[in-house]
Amino acid sequence: MKKGLILLVIFLLVGCESILTDAPNANEAKNKDGQEANADSATRSDNHSDENDSNIETQTIHVTAEQVTRGNLVLVNKEHPLDEGAVPTDIVKLFQEQDLMNGYVLLDNTIRLSRSVALQFREMVDAAGEDGVHHFMISSGYRDTEEQEVLYREKGSDYALPPGYSEHNLGLSMDIGSTQMSIDQAPEGKWLQKHAWEFGFILRYPPDKTEITGIQYEPWHFRYVGLPHSMIMNDLGLTLEEYLDYLKNSSSYKTTVEGKKYEITYVPVTTKDIALEIPAGSEYEVSGNNIDGVIVTVNLSQDDGE
């Protein structure tokens, strides 16, 4: 009987030792799981901030509710009319700006456009010229609401939008043609399809996105959104509508263009004034989406001494 009790005690002790030996392994597995979860979380947060962000000096910028309707990324379509204050103040009649007129012609002498956008367009056609593509023409640019009203009455709703609902009322869009043939067949159109994004332009109404844009394919209609946005939209195959939704769902996005690092952040605007922290000394741009918030684009390259 005593032998049996002794054997039972030995058996229990061995069993306890086995349990105690296994316990650290169980805890270790739990810690590993926690580390993996943390690593995944860190990977996701890397799209939003660096590990040492807390050590970076910051500056405060203020975003006002008015800025929701201003900037290169504002959405203007059948659902989101243009705010009159969004029209750039540098609208010019291109015919009178000879420094802007290199490399292309105008359909008529009344065509207007934002001067800063016209400068980007001039750089773009200069680059196309280096590739042997020369026959560009601007057939339409900025229209004020009165001009849009006339067009809408003449063409009807099947071919024109009401005043305030057309991108041409914004001053950042243009219809680009070729003096040789229709733009969808011309070398100019094919060159733009490949390279326009490099200069901040997007084909606004692609052939396979009509259900999203609400506009039939227009191979001539290009919109300026600026870099790095045009590159991201080109890489991901997104229209402006889709891109704004993408940024809103991502909250923050990082990318590199021509050696420059950018962080792009969607910020909902719910009050008249919002204070935001960005790296001190950084170049930045703020554009509204014309819906409910702003897109803050920060050039992070200066943080690396570039």
Short mmCIF file of C-alpha atoms in Angstrom, two decimals:
data_model
loop_
_atom_site.label_atom_id
_atom_site.label_comp_id
_atom_site.label_asym_id
_atom_site.label_seq_id
_atom_site.Cartn_x
_atom_site.Cartn_y
_atom_site.Cartn_z
CA MET A 1 0.00 0.00 0.00
CA LYS A 2 2.80 2.38 0.91
CA LYS A 3 4.59 1.49 -2.32
CA GLY A 4 1.46 2.33 -4.22
CA LEU A 5 1.17 5.71 -2.51
CA ILE A 6 4.83 6.47 -3.17
CA LEU A 7 4.45 5.58 -6.84
CA LEU A 8 1.34 7.75 -7.07
CA VAL A 9 3.18 10.73 -5.52
CA ILE A 10 6.12 10.24 -7.94
CA PHE A 11 3.70 10.06 -10.86
CA LEU A 12 1.97 13.27 -9.79
CA LEU A 13 5.27 15.10 -9.35
CA VAL A 14 6.46 14.04 -12.80
CA GLY A 15 3.15 15.17 -14.26
CA CYS A 16 3.40 18.57 -12.53
CA GLU A 17 6.95 18.99 -13.77
CA SER A 18 5.74 18.26 -17.29
CA ILE A 19 2.99 20.85 -16.93
CA LEU A 20 5.39 23.43 -15.49
CA THR A 21 7.87 22.72 -18.27
CA ASP A 22 5.20 23.21 -20.94
CA ALA A 23 3.85 26.42 -19.45
CA PRO A 24 6.74 28.69 -20.55
CA ASN A 25 6.39 27.35 -24.08
CA ALA A 26 2.73 28.23 -24.04
CA ASN A 27 3.53 31.71 -22.78
CA GLU A 28 6.28 32.05 -25.36
CA ALA A 29 3.84 31.14 -28.12
CA LYS A 30 1.44 33.72 -26.80
CA ASN A 31 4.17 36.36 -26.79
CA LYS A 32 5.14 35.47 -30.33
CA ASP A 33 1.56 35.85 -31.41
CA GLY A 34 1.49 39.23 -29.74
CA GLN A 35 4.71 40.25 -31.48
CA GLU A 36 3.35 39.16 -34.83
CA ALA A 37 0.22 41.18 -34.24
CA ASN A 38 2.35 44.14 -33.27
CA ALA A 39 4.49 43.70 -36.37
CA ASP A 40 1.41 43.66 -38.57
CA SER A 41 0.15 46.73 -36.82
CA ALA A 42 3.50 48.46 -37.29
CA THR A 43 3.50 47.61 -40.99
CA ARG A 44 0.10 49.16 -41.38
CA SER A 45 1.05 52.20 -39.34
CA ASP A 46 4.18 52.66 -41.49
CA ASN A 47 1.81 53.82 -44.19
CA HIS A 48 0.80 56.58 -41.83
CA SER A 49 3.83 57.48 -39.73
CA ASP A 50 7.41 56.49 -38.98
CA GLU A 51 8.58 54.89 -35.74
CA ASN A 52 10.40 58.07 -34.74
CA ASP A 53 7.57 60.46 -35.61
CA SER A 54 7.30 61.39 -31.95
CA ASN A 55 10.84 62.80 -32.14
CA ILE A 56 10.25 64.90 -35.26
CA GLU A 57 9.78 68.62 -34.79
CA THR A 58 6.42 69.77 -36.06
CA GLN A 59 4.67 72.89 -37.17
CA THR A 60 0.99 73.68 -36.91
CA ILE A 61 -1.09 74.51 -39.96
CA HIS A 62 -4.71 75.58 -39.93
CA VAL A 63 -7.36 74.24 -42.29
CA THR A 64 -10.61 76.15 -42.63
CA ALA A 65 -13.98 74.89 -43.78
CA GLU A 66 -13.65 77.11 -46.84
CA GLN A 67 -10.73 75.01 -48.07
CA VAL A 68 -13.00 72.01 -48.63
CA THR A 69 -14.07 73.65 -51.91
CA ARG A 70 -10.61 74.86 -53.01
CA GLY A 71 -7.62 73.23 -54.67
CA ASN A 72 -6.34 70.97 -57.45
CA LEU A 73 -8.28 67.92 -56.24
CA VAL A 74 -11.78 69.35 -55.91
CA LEU A 75 -14.40 67.08 -57.43
CA VAL A 76 -16.76 68.77 -59.85
CA ASN A 77 -19.47 66.61 -61.39
CA LYS A 78 -23.24 66.15 -61.56
CA GLU A 79 -23.45 65.63 -57.80
CA HIS A 80 -20.88 68.18 -56.65
CA PRO A 81 -21.17 71.67 -58.13
CA LEU A 82 -18.31 74.10 -58.18
CA ASP A 83 -17.98 76.76 -55.53
CA GLU A 84 -17.31 80.03 -57.35
CA GLY A 85 -14.46 80.78 -54.96
CA ALA A 86 -12.62 77.67 -56.22
CA VAL A 87 -11.77 79.24 -59.59
CA PRO A 88 -8.03 80.08 -59.63
CA THR A 89 -7.19 83.77 -59.60
CA ASP A 90 -4.60 83.36 -62.37
CA ILE A 91 -6.99 82.67 -65.27
CA VAL A 92 -5.47 84.19 -68.42
CA LYS A 93 -6.30 84.44 -72.11
CA LEU A 94 -3.63 82.21 -73.61
CA PHE A 95 -3.42 84.13 -76.89
CA GLN A 96 -2.13 87.14 -74.96
CA GLU A 97 0.50 85.13 -73.07
CA GLN A 98 3.16 84.48 -75.68
CA ASP A 99 5.52 82.88 -73.15
CA LEU A 100 2.93 80.12 -72.71
CA MET A 101 2.29 79.48 -76.39
CA ASN A 102 5.28 77.33 -77.35
CA GLY A 103 4.59 73.96 -78.94
CA TYR A 104 0.85 74.13 -79.59
CA VAL A 105 -1.89 76.18 -81.21
CA LEU A 106 -5.33 77.37 -80.12
CA LEU A 107 -8.61 76.57 -81.80
CA ASP A 108 -9.53 80.23 -81.29
CA ASN A 109 -8.11 83.28 -79.55
CA THR A 110 -10.66 83.35 -76.72
CA ILE A 111 -9.41 80.25 -74.88
CA ARG A 112 -8.51 80.81 -71.23
CA LEU A 113 -6.82 78.69 -68.59
CA SER A 114 -5.12 78.92 -65.23
CA ARG A 115 -1.64 80.31 -65.90
CA SER A 116 0.02 77.79 -63.57
CA VAL A 117 -1.71 74.92 -65.38
CA ALA A 118 -0.75 76.41 -68.76
CA LEU A 119 2.90 76.42 -67.61
CA GLN A 120 2.67 72.70 -66.81
CA PHE A 121 1.01 72.07 -70.17
CA ARG A 122 3.81 73.93 -71.95
CA GLU A 123 6.41 71.75 -70.21
CA MET A 124 4.44 68.68 -71.24
CA VAL A 125 4.27 69.58 -74.94
CA ASP A 126 7.96 70.50 -74.85
CA ALA A 127 8.71 66.98 -73.62
CA ALA A 128 6.44 65.52 -76.31
CA GLY A 129 8.34 67.57 -78.90
CA GLU A 130 11.58 65.93 -77.80
CA ASP A 131 9.90 62.61 -78.62
CA GLY A 132 8.93 63.86 -82.07
CA VAL A 133 5.30 64.64 -81.24
CA HIS A 134 4.49 68.22 -82.24
CA HIS A 135 0.91 68.84 -83.38
CA PHE A 136 -0.97 69.77 -80.21
CA MET A 137 -3.98 72.05 -80.05
CA ILE A 138 -6.13 73.32 -77.19
CA SER A 139 -9.74 73.46 -78.33
CA SER A 140 -11.33 74.46 -75.01
CA GLY A 141 -10.24 75.64 -71.59
CA TYR A 142 -11.86 77.68 -68.84
CA ARG A 143 -15.48 78.74 -69.23
CA ASP A 144 -17.30 81.06 -66.87
CA THR A 145 -20.86 80.26 -65.84
CA GLU A 146 -22.38 82.52 -68.51
CA GLU A 147 -20.45 80.70 -71.26
CA GLN A 148 -21.44 77.35 -69.80
CA GLU A 149 -25.09 78.42 -69.74
CA VAL A 150 -24.98 79.28 -73.45
CA LEU A 151 -23.32 75.97 -74.27
CA TYR A 152 -25.82 74.05 -72.16
CA ARG A 153 -28.76 75.66 -73.94
CA GLU A 154 -27.25 75.03 -77.37
CA LYS A 155 -26.08 71.44 -76.84
CA GLY A 156 -28.61 70.20 -74.30
CA SER A 157 -28.07 67.88 -71.35
CA ASP A 158 -26.84 65.01 -73.53
CA TYR A 159 -23.73 66.94 -74.57
CA ALA A 160 -23.17 69.59 -71.91
CA LEU A 161 -23.48 70.08 -68.17
CA PRO A 162 -25.33 72.92 -66.42
CA PRO A 163 -23.28 75.92 -65.25
CA GLY A 164 -21.22 75.08 -62.20
CA TYR A 165 -21.23 71.34 -62.83
CA SER A 166 -18.60 71.24 -65.56
CA GLU A 167 -14.88 70.94 -64.90
CA HIS A 168 -14.34 73.60 -67.53
CA ASN A 169 -15.81 76.07 -65.05
CA LEU A 170 -12.87 75.31 -62.74
CA GLY A 171 -9.99 76.43 -64.95
CA LEU A 172 -7.90 73.29 -64.39
CA SER A 173 -9.23 71.29 -67.34
CA MET A 174 -8.76 71.54 -71.08
CA ASP A 175 -9.73 69.75 -74.25
CA ILE A 176 -6.58 68.77 -76.13
CA GLY A 177 -6.60 67.99 -79.82
CA SER A 178 -4.26 67.34 -82.71
CA THR A 179 -4.00 69.46 -85.84
CA GLN A 180 -3.49 66.26 -87.85
CA MET A 181 -6.38 63.93 -86.90
CA SER A 182 -8.75 62.99 -84.08
CA ILE A 183 -6.92 62.88 -80.75
CA ASP A 184 -7.77 59.23 -80.07
CA GLN A 185 -5.95 58.24 -83.28
CA ALA A 186 -3.21 60.87 -83.28
CA PRO A 187 0.35 60.45 -81.98
CA GLU A 188 -0.44 63.35 -79.62
CA GLY A 189 -3.24 61.40 -77.97
CA LYS A 190 -1.19 58.24 -77.67
CA TRP A 191 1.70 60.19 -76.15
CA LEU A 192 -0.62 61.81 -73.61
CA GLN A 193 -2.04 58.45 -72.60
CA LYS A 194 1.47 57.33 -71.61
CA HIS A 195 3.04 60.51 -70.27
CA ALA A 196 0.44 63.07 -69.13
CA TRP A 197 0.61 61.85 -65.52
CA GLU A 198 4.32 62.77 -65.39
CA PHE A 199 3.29 66.43 -65.58
CA GLY A 200 0.36 66.26 -63.16
CA PHE A 201 -2.42 65.63 -65.71
CA ILE A 202 -4.99 62.84 -65.87
CA LEU A 203 -7.36 61.64 -68.57
CA ARG A 204 -10.49 62.63 -66.70
CA TYR A 205 -13.09 60.46 -68.44
CA PRO A 206 -11.58 57.05 -69.39
CA PRO A 207 -13.50 54.62 -71.62
CA ASP A 208 -14.14 52.02 -68.91
CA LYS A 209 -15.22 54.36 -66.10
CA THR A 210 -18.44 55.92 -67.42
CA GLU A 211 -20.54 54.43 -64.64
CA ILE A 212 -18.28 56.14 -62.11
CA THR A 213 -17.71 59.52 -63.75
CA GLY A 214 -21.15 59.82 -65.33
CA ILE A 215 -19.48 61.05 -68.53
CA GLN A 216 -18.86 59.15 -71.76
CA TYR A 217 -15.29 58.53 -72.87
CA GLU A 218 -13.59 61.81 -73.79
CA PRO A 219 -10.06 61.15 -75.07
CA TRP A 220 -9.47 64.90 -75.34
CA HIS A 221 -10.42 66.02 -71.80
CA PHE A 222 -7.46 66.29 -69.43
CA ARG A 223 -7.53 67.61 -65.88
CA TYR A 224 -4.64 68.94 -63.82
CA VAL A 225 -4.37 67.40 -60.33
CA GLY A 226 -0.61 67.71 -59.78
CA LEU A 227 2.05 65.29 -58.62
CA PRO A 228 2.17 62.92 -56.81
CA HIS A 229 -1.59 62.44 -57.25
CA SER A 230 -1.48 61.94 -61.02
CA MET A 231 1.15 59.21 -60.60
CA ILE A 232 -0.86 57.34 -57.98
CA MET A 233 -4.04 57.57 -60.01
CA ASN A 234 -2.20 56.30 -63.08
CA ASP A 235 -0.54 53.43 -61.21
CA LEU A 236 -3.77 52.30 -59.55
CA GLY A 237 -6.04 53.02 -62.51
CA LEU A 238 -8.29 55.35 -60.54
CA THR A 239 -10.54 58.18 -61.62
CA LEU A 240 -10.69 61.29 -59.46
CA GLU A 241 -13.88 59.99 -57.83
CA GLU A 242 -12.20 56.69 -56.99
CA TYR A 243 -8.98 58.32 -55.84
CA LEU A 244 -10.73 60.58 -53.35
CA ASP A 245 -12.60 57.59 -51.95
CA TYR A 246 -9.35 55.65 -51.81
CA LEU A 247 -7.61 58.35 -49.79
CA LYS A 248 -10.59 58.68 -47.49
CA ASN A 249 -10.56 54.95 -46.76
CA SER A 250 -6.76 54.83 -46.42
CA SER A 251 -6.57 57.93 -44.20
CA SER A 252 -2.89 58.27 -45.09
CA TYR A 253 -0.70 57.21 -48.01
CA LYS A 254 3.04 57.42 -48.64
CA THR A 255 4.80 57.38 -51.98
CA THR A 256 7.99 58.53 -53.72
CA VAL A 257 8.08 60.48 -56.98
CA GLU A 258 11.37 61.42 -58.63
CA GLY A 259 13.24 60.85 -55.38
CA LYS A 260 10.82 62.95 -53.32
CA LYS A 261 8.91 61.33 -50.49
CA TYR A 262 5.31 62.36 -49.96
CA GLU A 263 2.71 61.65 -47.33
CA ILE A 264 -0.89 62.24 -48.37
CA THR A 265 -3.55 62.43 -45.68
CA TYR A 266 -7.30 62.80 -45.86
CA VAL A 267 -8.66 65.02 -43.07
CA PRO A 268 -12.41 65.36 -42.46
CA VAL A 269 -13.45 68.96 -41.88
CA THR A 270 -16.25 69.21 -39.36
CA THR A 271 -15.53 72.61 -37.83
CA LYS A 272 -14.63 76.06 -39.14
CA ASP A 273 -10.96 75.69 -38.23
CA ILE A 274 -8.81 72.59 -37.72
CA ALA A 275 -5.21 72.62 -36.48
CA LEU A 276 -2.91 69.97 -37.96
CA GLU A 277 0.66 69.00 -37.12
CA ILE A 278 3.14 68.34 -39.94
CA PRO A 279 6.96 68.02 -39.94
CA ALA A 280 8.55 71.42 -39.36
CA GLY A 281 9.88 73.14 -42.46
CA SER A 282 8.11 70.78 -44.86
CA GLU A 283 6.56 71.96 -48.10
CA TYR A 284 2.89 71.08 -48.22
CA GLU A 285 -0.30 71.59 -50.17
CA VAL A 286 -3.90 71.51 -49.01
CA SER A 287 -6.75 70.76 -51.39
CA GLY A 288 -10.38 70.19 -50.61
CA ASN A 289 -12.32 67.32 -52.14
CA ASN A 290 -15.43 69.52 -52.52
CA ILE A 291 -17.36 67.03 -50.37
CA ASP A 292 -16.42 66.74 -46.71
CA GLY A 293 -12.71 67.18 -46.15
CA VAL A 294 -9.26 68.12 -47.38
CA ILE A 295 -6.24 66.28 -48.72
CA VAL A 296 -2.96 67.37 -47.10
CA THR A 297 0.11 66.51 -49.19
CA VAL A 298 3.44 66.87 -47.38
CA ASN A 299 6.86 66.65 -49.01
CA LEU A 300 8.90 64.62 -46.52
CA SER A 301 12.17 64.75 -48.45
CA GLN A 302 13.53 67.63 -46.42
CA ASP A 303 13.52 65.34 -43.40
CA ASP A 304 16.23 63.30 -45.13
CA GLY A 305 18.31 66.34 -45.98
CA GLU A 306 17.34 66.28 -49.63
#
